[in-house]
mmCIF file of C-alpha atoms in Angstrom:
data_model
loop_
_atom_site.group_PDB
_atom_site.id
_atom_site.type_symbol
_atom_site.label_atom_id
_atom_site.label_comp_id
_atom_site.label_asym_id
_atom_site.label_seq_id
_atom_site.Cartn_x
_atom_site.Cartn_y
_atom_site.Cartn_z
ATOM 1 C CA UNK A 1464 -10.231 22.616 12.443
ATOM 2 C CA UNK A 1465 -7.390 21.392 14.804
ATOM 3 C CA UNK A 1466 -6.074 18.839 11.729
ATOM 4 C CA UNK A 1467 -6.149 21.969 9.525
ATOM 5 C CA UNK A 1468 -4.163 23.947 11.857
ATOM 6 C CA UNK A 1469 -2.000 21.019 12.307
ATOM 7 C CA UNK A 1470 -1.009 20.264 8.716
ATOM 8 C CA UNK A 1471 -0.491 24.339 8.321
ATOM 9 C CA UNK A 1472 2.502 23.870 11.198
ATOM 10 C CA UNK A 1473 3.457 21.014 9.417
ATOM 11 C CA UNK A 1474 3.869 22.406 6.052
ATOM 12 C CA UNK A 1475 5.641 25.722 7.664
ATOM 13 C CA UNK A 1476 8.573 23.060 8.833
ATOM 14 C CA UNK A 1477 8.592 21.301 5.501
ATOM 15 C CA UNK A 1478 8.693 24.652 3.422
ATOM 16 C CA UNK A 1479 11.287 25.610 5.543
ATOM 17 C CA UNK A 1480 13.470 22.393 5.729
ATOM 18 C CA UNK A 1481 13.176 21.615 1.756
ATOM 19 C CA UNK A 1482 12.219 18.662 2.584
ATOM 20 C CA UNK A 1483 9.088 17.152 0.616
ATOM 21 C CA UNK A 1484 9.533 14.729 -2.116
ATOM 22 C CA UNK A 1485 12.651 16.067 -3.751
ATOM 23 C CA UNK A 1486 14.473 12.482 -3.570
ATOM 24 C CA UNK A 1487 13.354 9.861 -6.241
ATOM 25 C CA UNK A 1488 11.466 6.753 -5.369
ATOM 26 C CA UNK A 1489 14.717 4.509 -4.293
ATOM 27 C CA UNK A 1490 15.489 1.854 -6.438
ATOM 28 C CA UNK A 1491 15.854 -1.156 -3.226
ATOM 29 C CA UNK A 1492 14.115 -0.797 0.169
ATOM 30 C CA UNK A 1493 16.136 -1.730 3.185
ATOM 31 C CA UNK A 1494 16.123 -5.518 4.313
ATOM 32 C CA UNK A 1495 15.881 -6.455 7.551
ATOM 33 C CA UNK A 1496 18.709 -8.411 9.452
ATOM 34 C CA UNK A 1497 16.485 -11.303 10.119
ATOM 35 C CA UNK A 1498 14.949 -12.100 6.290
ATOM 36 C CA UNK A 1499 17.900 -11.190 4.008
ATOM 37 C CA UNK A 1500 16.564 -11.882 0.408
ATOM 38 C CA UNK A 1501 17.739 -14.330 -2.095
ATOM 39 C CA UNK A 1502 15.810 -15.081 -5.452
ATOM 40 C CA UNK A 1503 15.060 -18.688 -3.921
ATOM 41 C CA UNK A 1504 13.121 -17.199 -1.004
ATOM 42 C CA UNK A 1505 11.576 -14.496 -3.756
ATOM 43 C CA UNK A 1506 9.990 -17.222 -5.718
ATOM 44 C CA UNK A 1507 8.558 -18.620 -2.855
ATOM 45 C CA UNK A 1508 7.119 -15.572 -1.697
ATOM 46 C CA UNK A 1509 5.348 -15.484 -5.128
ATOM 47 C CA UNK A 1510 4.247 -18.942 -5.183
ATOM 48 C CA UNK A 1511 2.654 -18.452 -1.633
ATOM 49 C CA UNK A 1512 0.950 -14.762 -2.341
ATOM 50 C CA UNK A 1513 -0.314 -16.655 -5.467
ATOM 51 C CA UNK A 1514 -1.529 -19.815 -4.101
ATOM 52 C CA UNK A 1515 -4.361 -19.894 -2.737
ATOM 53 C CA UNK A 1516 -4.626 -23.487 -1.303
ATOM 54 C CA UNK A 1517 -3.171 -21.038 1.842
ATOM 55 C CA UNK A 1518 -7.056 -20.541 2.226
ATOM 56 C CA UNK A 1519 -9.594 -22.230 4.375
ATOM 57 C CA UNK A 1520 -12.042 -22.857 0.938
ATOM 58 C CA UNK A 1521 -9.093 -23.005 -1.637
ATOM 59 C CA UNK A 1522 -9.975 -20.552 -3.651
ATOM 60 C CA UNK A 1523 -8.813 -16.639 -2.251
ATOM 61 C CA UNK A 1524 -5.008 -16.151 -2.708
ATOM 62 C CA UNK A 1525 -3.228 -13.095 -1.868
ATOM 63 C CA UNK A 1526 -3.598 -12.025 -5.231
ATOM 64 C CA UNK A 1527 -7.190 -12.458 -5.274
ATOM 65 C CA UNK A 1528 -7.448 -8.479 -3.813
ATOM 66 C CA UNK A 1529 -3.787 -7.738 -4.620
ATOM 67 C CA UNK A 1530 -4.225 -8.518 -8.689
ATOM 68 C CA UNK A 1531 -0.637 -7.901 -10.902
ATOM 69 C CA UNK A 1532 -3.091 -6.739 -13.538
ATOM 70 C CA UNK A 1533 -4.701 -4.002 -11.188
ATOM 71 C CA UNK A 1534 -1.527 -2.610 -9.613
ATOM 72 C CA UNK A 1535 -1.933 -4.900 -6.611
ATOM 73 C CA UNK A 1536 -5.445 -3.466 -5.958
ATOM 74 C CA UNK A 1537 -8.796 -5.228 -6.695
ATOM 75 C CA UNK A 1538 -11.109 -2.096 -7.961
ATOM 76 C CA UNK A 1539 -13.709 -2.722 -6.066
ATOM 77 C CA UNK A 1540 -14.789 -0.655 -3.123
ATOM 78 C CA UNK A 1541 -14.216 -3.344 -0.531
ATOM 79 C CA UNK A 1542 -12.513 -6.331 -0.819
ATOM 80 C CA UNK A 1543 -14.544 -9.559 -1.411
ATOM 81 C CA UNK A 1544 -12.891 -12.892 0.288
ATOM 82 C CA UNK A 1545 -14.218 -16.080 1.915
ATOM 83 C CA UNK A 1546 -17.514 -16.704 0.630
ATOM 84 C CA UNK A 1547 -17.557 -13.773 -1.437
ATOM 85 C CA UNK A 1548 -17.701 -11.664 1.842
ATOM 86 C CA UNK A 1549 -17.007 -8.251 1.165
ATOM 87 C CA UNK A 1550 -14.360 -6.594 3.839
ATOM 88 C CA UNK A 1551 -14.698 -3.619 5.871
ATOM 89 C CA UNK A 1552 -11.905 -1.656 3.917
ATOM 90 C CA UNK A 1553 -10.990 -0.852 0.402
ATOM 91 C CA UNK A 1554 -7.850 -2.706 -0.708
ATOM 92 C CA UNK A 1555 -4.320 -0.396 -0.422
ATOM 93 C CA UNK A 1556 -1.790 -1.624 -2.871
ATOM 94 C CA UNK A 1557 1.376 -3.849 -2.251
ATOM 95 C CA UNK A 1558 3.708 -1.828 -4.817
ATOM 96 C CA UNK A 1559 5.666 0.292 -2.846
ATOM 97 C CA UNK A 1560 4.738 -1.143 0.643
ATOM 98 C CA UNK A 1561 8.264 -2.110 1.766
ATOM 99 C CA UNK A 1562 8.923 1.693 1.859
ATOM 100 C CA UNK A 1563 6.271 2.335 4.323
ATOM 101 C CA UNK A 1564 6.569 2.539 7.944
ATOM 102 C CA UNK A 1565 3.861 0.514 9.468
ATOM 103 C CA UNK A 1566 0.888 -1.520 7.053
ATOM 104 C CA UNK A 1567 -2.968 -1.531 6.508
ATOM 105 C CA UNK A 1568 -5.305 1.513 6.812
ATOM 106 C CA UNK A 1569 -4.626 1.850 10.974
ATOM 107 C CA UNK A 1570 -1.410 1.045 10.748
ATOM 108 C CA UNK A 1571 -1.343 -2.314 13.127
ATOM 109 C CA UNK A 1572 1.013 -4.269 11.445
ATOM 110 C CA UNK A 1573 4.652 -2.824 11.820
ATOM 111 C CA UNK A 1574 6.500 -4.700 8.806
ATOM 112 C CA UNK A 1575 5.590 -6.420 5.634
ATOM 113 C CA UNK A 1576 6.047 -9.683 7.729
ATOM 114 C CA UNK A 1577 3.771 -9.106 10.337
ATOM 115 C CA UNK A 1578 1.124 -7.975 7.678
ATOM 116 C CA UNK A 1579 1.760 -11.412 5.417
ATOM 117 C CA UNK A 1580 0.062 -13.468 7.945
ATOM 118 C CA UNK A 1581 -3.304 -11.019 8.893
ATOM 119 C CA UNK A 1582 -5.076 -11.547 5.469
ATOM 120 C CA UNK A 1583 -4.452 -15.568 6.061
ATOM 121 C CA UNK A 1584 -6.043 -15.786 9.454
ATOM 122 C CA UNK A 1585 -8.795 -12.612 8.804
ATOM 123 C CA UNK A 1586 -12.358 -14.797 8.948
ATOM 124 C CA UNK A 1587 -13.866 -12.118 5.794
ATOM 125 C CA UNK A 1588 -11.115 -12.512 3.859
ATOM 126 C CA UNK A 1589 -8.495 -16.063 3.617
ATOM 127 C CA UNK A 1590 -10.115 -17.620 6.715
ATOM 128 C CA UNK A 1591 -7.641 -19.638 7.486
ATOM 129 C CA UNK A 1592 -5.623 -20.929 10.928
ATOM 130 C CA UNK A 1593 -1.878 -20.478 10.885
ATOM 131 C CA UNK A 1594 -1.722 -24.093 12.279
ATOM 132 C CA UNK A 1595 -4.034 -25.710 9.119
ATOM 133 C CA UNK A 1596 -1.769 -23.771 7.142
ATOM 134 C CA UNK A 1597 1.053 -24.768 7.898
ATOM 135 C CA UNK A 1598 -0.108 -28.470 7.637
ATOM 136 C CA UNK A 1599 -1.264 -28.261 4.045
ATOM 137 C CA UNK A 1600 1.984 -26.850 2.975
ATOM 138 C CA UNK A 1601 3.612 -29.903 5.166
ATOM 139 C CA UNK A 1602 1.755 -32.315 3.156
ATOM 140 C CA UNK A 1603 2.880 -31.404 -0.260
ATOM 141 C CA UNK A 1604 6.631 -32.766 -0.583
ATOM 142 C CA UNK A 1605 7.291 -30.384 -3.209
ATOM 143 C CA UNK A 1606 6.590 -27.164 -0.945
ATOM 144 C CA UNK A 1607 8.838 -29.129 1.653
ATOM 145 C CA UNK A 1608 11.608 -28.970 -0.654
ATOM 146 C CA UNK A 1609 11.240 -25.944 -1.659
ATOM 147 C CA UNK A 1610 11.172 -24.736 1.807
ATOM 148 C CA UNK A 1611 14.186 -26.474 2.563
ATOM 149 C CA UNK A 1612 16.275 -25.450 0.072
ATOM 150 C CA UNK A 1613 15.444 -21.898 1.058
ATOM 151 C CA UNK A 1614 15.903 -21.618 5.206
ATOM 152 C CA UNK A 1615 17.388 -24.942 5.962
ATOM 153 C CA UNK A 1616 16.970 -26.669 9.026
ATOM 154 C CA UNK A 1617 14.962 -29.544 10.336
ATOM 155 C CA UNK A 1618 11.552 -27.905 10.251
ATOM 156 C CA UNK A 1619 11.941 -25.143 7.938
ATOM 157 C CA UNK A 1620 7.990 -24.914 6.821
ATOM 158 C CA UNK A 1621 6.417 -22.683 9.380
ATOM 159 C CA UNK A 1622 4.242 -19.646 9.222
ATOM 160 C CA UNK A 1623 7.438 -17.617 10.513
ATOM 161 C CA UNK A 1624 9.055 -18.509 7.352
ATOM 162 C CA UNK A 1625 5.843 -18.392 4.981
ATOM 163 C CA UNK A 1626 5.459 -14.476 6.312
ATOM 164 C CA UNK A 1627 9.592 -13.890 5.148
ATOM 165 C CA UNK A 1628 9.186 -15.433 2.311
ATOM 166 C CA UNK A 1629 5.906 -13.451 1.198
ATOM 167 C CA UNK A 1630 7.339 -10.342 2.575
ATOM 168 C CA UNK A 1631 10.338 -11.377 0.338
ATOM 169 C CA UNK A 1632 8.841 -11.176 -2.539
ATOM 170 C CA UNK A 1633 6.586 -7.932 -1.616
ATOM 171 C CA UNK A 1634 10.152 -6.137 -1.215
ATOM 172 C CA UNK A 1635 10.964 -6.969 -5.270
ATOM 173 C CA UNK A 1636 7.557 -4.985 -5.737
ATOM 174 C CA UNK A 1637 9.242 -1.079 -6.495
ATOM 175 C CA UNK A 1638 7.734 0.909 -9.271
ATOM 176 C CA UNK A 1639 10.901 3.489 -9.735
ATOM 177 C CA UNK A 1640 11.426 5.569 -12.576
ATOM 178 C CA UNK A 1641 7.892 7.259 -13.104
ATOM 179 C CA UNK A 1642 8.004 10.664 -15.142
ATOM 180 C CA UNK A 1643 8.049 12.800 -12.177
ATOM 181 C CA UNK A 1644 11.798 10.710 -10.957
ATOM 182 C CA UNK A 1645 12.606 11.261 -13.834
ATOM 183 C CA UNK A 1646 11.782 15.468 -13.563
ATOM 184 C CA UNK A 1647 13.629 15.256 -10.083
ATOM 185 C CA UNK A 1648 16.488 14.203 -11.607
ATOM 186 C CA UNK A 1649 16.770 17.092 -13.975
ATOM 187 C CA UNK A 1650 14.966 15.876 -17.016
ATOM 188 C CA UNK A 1651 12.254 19.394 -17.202
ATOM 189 C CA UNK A 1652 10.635 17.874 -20.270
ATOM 190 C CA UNK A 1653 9.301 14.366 -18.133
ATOM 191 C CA UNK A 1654 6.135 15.846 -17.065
ATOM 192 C CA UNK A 1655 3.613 18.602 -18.742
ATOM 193 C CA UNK A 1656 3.555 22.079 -17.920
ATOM 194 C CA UNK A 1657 -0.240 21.349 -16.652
ATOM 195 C CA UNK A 1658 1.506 18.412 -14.444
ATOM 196 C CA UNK A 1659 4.520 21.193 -13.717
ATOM 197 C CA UNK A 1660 1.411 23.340 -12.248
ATOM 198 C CA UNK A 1661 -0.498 20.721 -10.505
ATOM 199 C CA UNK A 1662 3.186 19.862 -8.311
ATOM 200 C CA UNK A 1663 2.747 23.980 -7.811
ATOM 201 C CA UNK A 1664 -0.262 23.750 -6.314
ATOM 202 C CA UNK A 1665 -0.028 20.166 -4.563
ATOM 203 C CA UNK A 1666 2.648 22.015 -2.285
ATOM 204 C CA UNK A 1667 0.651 25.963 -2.432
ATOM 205 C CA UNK A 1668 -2.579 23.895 -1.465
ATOM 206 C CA UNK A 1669 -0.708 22.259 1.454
ATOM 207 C CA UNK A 1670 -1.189 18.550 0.463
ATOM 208 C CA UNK A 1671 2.670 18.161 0.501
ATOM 209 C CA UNK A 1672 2.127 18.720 4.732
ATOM 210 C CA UNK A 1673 1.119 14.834 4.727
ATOM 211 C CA UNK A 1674 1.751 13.520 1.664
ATOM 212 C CA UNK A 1675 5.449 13.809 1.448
ATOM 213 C CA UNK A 1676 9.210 12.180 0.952
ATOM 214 C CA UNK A 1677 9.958 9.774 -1.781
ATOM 215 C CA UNK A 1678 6.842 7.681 -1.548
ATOM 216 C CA UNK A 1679 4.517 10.564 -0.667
ATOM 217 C CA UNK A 1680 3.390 10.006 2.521
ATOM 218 C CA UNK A 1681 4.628 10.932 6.077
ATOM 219 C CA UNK A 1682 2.945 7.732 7.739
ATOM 220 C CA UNK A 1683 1.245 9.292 10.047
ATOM 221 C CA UNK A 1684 -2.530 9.339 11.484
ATOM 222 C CA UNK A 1685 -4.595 11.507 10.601
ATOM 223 C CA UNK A 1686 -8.912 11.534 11.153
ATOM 224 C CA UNK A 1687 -10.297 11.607 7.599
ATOM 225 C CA UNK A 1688 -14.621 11.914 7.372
ATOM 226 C CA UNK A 1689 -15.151 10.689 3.784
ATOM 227 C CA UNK A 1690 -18.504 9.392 2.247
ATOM 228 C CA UNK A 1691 -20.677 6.809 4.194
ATOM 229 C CA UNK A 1692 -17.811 5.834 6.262
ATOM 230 C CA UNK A 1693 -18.662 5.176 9.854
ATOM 231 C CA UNK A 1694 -15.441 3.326 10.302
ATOM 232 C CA UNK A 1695 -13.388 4.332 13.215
ATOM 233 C CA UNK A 1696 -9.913 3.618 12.134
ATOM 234 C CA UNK A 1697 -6.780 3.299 14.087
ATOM 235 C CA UNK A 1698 -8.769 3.100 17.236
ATOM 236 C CA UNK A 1699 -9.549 -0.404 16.692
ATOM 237 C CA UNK A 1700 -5.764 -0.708 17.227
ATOM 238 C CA UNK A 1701 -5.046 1.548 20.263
ATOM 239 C CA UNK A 1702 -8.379 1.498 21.475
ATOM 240 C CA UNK A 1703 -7.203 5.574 22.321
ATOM 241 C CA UNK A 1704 -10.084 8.390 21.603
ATOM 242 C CA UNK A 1705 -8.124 10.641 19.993
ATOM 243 C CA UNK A 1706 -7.222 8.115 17.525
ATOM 244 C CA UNK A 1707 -11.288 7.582 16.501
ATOM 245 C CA UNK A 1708 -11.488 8.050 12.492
ATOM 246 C CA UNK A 1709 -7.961 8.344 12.170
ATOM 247 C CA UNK A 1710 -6.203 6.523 9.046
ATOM 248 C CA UNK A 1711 -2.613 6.066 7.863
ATOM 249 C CA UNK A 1712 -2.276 8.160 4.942
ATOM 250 C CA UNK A 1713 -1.706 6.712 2.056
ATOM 251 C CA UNK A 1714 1.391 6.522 -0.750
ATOM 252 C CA UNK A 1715 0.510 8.199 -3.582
ATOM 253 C CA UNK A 1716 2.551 6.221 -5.877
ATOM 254 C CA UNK A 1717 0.458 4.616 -8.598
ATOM 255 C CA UNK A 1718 -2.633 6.166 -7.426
ATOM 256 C CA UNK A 1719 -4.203 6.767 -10.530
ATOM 257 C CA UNK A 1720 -4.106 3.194 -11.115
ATOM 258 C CA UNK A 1721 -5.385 2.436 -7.267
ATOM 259 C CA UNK A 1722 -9.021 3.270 -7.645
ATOM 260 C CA UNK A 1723 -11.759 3.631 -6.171
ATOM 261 C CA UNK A 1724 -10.288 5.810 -3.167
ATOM 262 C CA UNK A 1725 -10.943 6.293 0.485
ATOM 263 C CA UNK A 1726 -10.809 3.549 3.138
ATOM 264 C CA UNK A 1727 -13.916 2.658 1.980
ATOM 265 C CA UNK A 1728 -13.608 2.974 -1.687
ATOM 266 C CA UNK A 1729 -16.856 5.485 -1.854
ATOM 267 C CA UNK A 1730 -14.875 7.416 -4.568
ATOM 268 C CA UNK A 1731 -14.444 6.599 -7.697
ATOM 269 C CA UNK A 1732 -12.420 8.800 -9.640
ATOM 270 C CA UNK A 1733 -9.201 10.558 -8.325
ATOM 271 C CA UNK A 1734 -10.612 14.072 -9.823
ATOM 272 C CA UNK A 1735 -13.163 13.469 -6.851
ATOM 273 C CA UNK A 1736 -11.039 12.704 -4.373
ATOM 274 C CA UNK A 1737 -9.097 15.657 -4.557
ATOM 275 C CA UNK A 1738 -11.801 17.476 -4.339
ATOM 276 C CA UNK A 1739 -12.577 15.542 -1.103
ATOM 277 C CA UNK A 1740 -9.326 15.890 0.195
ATOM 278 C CA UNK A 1741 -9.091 19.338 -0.529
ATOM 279 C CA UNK A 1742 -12.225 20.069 1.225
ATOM 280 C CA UNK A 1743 -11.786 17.327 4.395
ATOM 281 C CA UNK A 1744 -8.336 17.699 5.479
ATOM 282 C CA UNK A 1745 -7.423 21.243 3.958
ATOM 283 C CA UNK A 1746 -10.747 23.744 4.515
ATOM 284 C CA UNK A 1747 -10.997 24.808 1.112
ATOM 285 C CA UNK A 1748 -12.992 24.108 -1.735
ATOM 286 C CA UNK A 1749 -10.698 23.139 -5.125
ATOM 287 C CA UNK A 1750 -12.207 23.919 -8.430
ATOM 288 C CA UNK A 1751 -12.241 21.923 -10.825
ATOM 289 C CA UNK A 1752 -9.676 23.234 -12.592
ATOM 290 C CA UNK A 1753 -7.487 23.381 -10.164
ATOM 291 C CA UNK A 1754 -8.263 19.594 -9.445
ATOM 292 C CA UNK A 1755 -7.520 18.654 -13.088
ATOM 293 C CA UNK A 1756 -4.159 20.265 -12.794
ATOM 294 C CA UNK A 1757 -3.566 18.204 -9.140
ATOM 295 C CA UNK A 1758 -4.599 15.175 -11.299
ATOM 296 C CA UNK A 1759 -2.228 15.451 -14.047
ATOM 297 C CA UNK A 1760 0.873 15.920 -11.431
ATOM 298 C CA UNK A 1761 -0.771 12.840 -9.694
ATOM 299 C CA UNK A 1762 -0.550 11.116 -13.141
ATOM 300 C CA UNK A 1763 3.152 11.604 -13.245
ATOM 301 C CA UNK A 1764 3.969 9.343 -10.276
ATOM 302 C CA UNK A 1765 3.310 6.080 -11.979
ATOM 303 C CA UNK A 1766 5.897 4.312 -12.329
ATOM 304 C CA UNK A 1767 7.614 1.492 -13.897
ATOM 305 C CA UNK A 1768 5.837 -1.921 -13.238
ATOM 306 C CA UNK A 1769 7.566 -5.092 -12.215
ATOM 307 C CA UNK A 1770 7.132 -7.888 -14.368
ATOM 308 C CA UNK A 1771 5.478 -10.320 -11.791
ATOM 309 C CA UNK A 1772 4.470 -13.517 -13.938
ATOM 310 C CA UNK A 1773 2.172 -16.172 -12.679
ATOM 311 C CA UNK A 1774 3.963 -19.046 -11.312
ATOM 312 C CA UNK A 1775 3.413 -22.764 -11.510
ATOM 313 C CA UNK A 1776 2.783 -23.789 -7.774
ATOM 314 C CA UNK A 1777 4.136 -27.242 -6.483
#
């Protein structure tokens, strides 16, 4: 009841302030000071999410969960990864993550930097010490090279510089443009008038209290029961009661391409999990057609793709 009553305040202030989603997806996220981006250190990123020699058995890459071909997601419920393991968490897409404000379901990763190196070292999914890491990519002259060419110095191949140049390349990952930009902008005929509804009664229903701003979603915490999850969330972070159950919530960018939903993927279809959601985190039952309508504004915020080809690694 008390996350009800606290997305109600919520969506008061944001009613009142004008201030949910009426910006386009930007075209560039910021950079930070200490990775500034060149296409040298972009290609590198993409040879390293790719490659997955960066695993213990050789054979999981980054893009084994985040697949081009998917929308960086894997469509399973969990993601499988060393020894066909399968994770404790569904897998959240990499398009759009440089616009978010911390990364993974609870959040415990602050920038796409910090997150570039937790997949490597997790034992269910890369399996894989930072220090045998590193020496692998020390032992192939061409990765040396490359490494040089891109930060310089005398020892330029370290897992400081594998995480910026992953993160790097995660930053070129921006799906702009999608139908509803393109309705933001001005253009009234980019979207259907059942999508033109569903936007009515995303923000009526009160969904637009969390999921909100340009990449739809405030980045917050918030405790979400779905189906057969027992998981508890950010508290494995904070190790703080109140933060028991409680997950970041999620862009909705893409997300009809991001399925199955939920941290632990126990929905398939997004008509059901706006019927979860609407139920869970809002007290009210949706009908169905008012969860079709949802859907089709949902549809509207795919966007363009970037071209990500698969690159010959050194």
């Amino acid at each position: 009841m008390n996350r009800i009553f606290l997305g109600a305040i919520a969506l008061v202030f944001l009613l009142a302030a004008g201030a949910w989603a009426t910006e386009p997806l930007p075209a560039l996220p910021s950079i930070p000071a200490d990775n500034s981006m060149s296409r040298a250190k972009v290609d590198l990123g993409k040879m390293l999410f790719f490659d997955p020699r960066l695993s213990s058995s050789g054979v999981v890459s980054c893009a084994s969960c985040h697949n081009p071909s998917f929308a960086f997601t894997d469509r399973v419920p969990r993601a499988l990864g060393h020894k066909h393991q399968a994770g404790p968490r569904n897998t959240p897409t990499v398009l759009n993550a440089a616009f978010l404000s911390s990364q993974f379901w609870d959040g415990r990763a602050a920038t796409l930097e910090e997150q570039a190196l937790g997949p490597i070292q997790a034992e269910v999914e890369m399996n894989e010490s930072l220090e045998n890491m590193v020496k692998k990519l020390k032992a192939n002259p061409a990765y040396v090279e490359i490494f040089k060419g891109v930060f310089g110095g005398r020892d330029p191949v370290s897992s400081v510089n594998v995480a910026r140049a992953i993160a790097a390349f995660e930053r070129t990952l921006i799906t702009p443009n999608s139908p509803f930009d393109r309705y933001l902008k001005g253009d009234k005929e980019a979207i259907s008038k059942e999508a033109e509804d569903g936007w009515a009664l995303f923000q009526k229903k009160g969904c637009v209290g969390c999921h909100n701003g340009p990449n739809f979603t405030d980045g917050n915490f918030y405790m979400v029961r779905v189906p057969g999850s027992t998981d508890i969330g950010r508290y494995n972070v904070t190790k703080k009661d109140e933060d028991k159950y409680k997950f970041r919530v999620q862009t909705l960018r893409n997300v009809a391409l991001t399925y199955p939903y939920f941290n632990n993927g126990s929905v398939e279809t997004l008509h059901g999990a706006v019927k979860v959601m609407s139920k869970e985190m809002l007290g009210s039952e949706a009908t169905d057609q008012e969860a079709l309508l949802i859907v089709e504004f949902l549809k509207t915020l795919t966007g363009e793709m970037p071209r990500v080809d698969y690159p010959v690694l050194p």
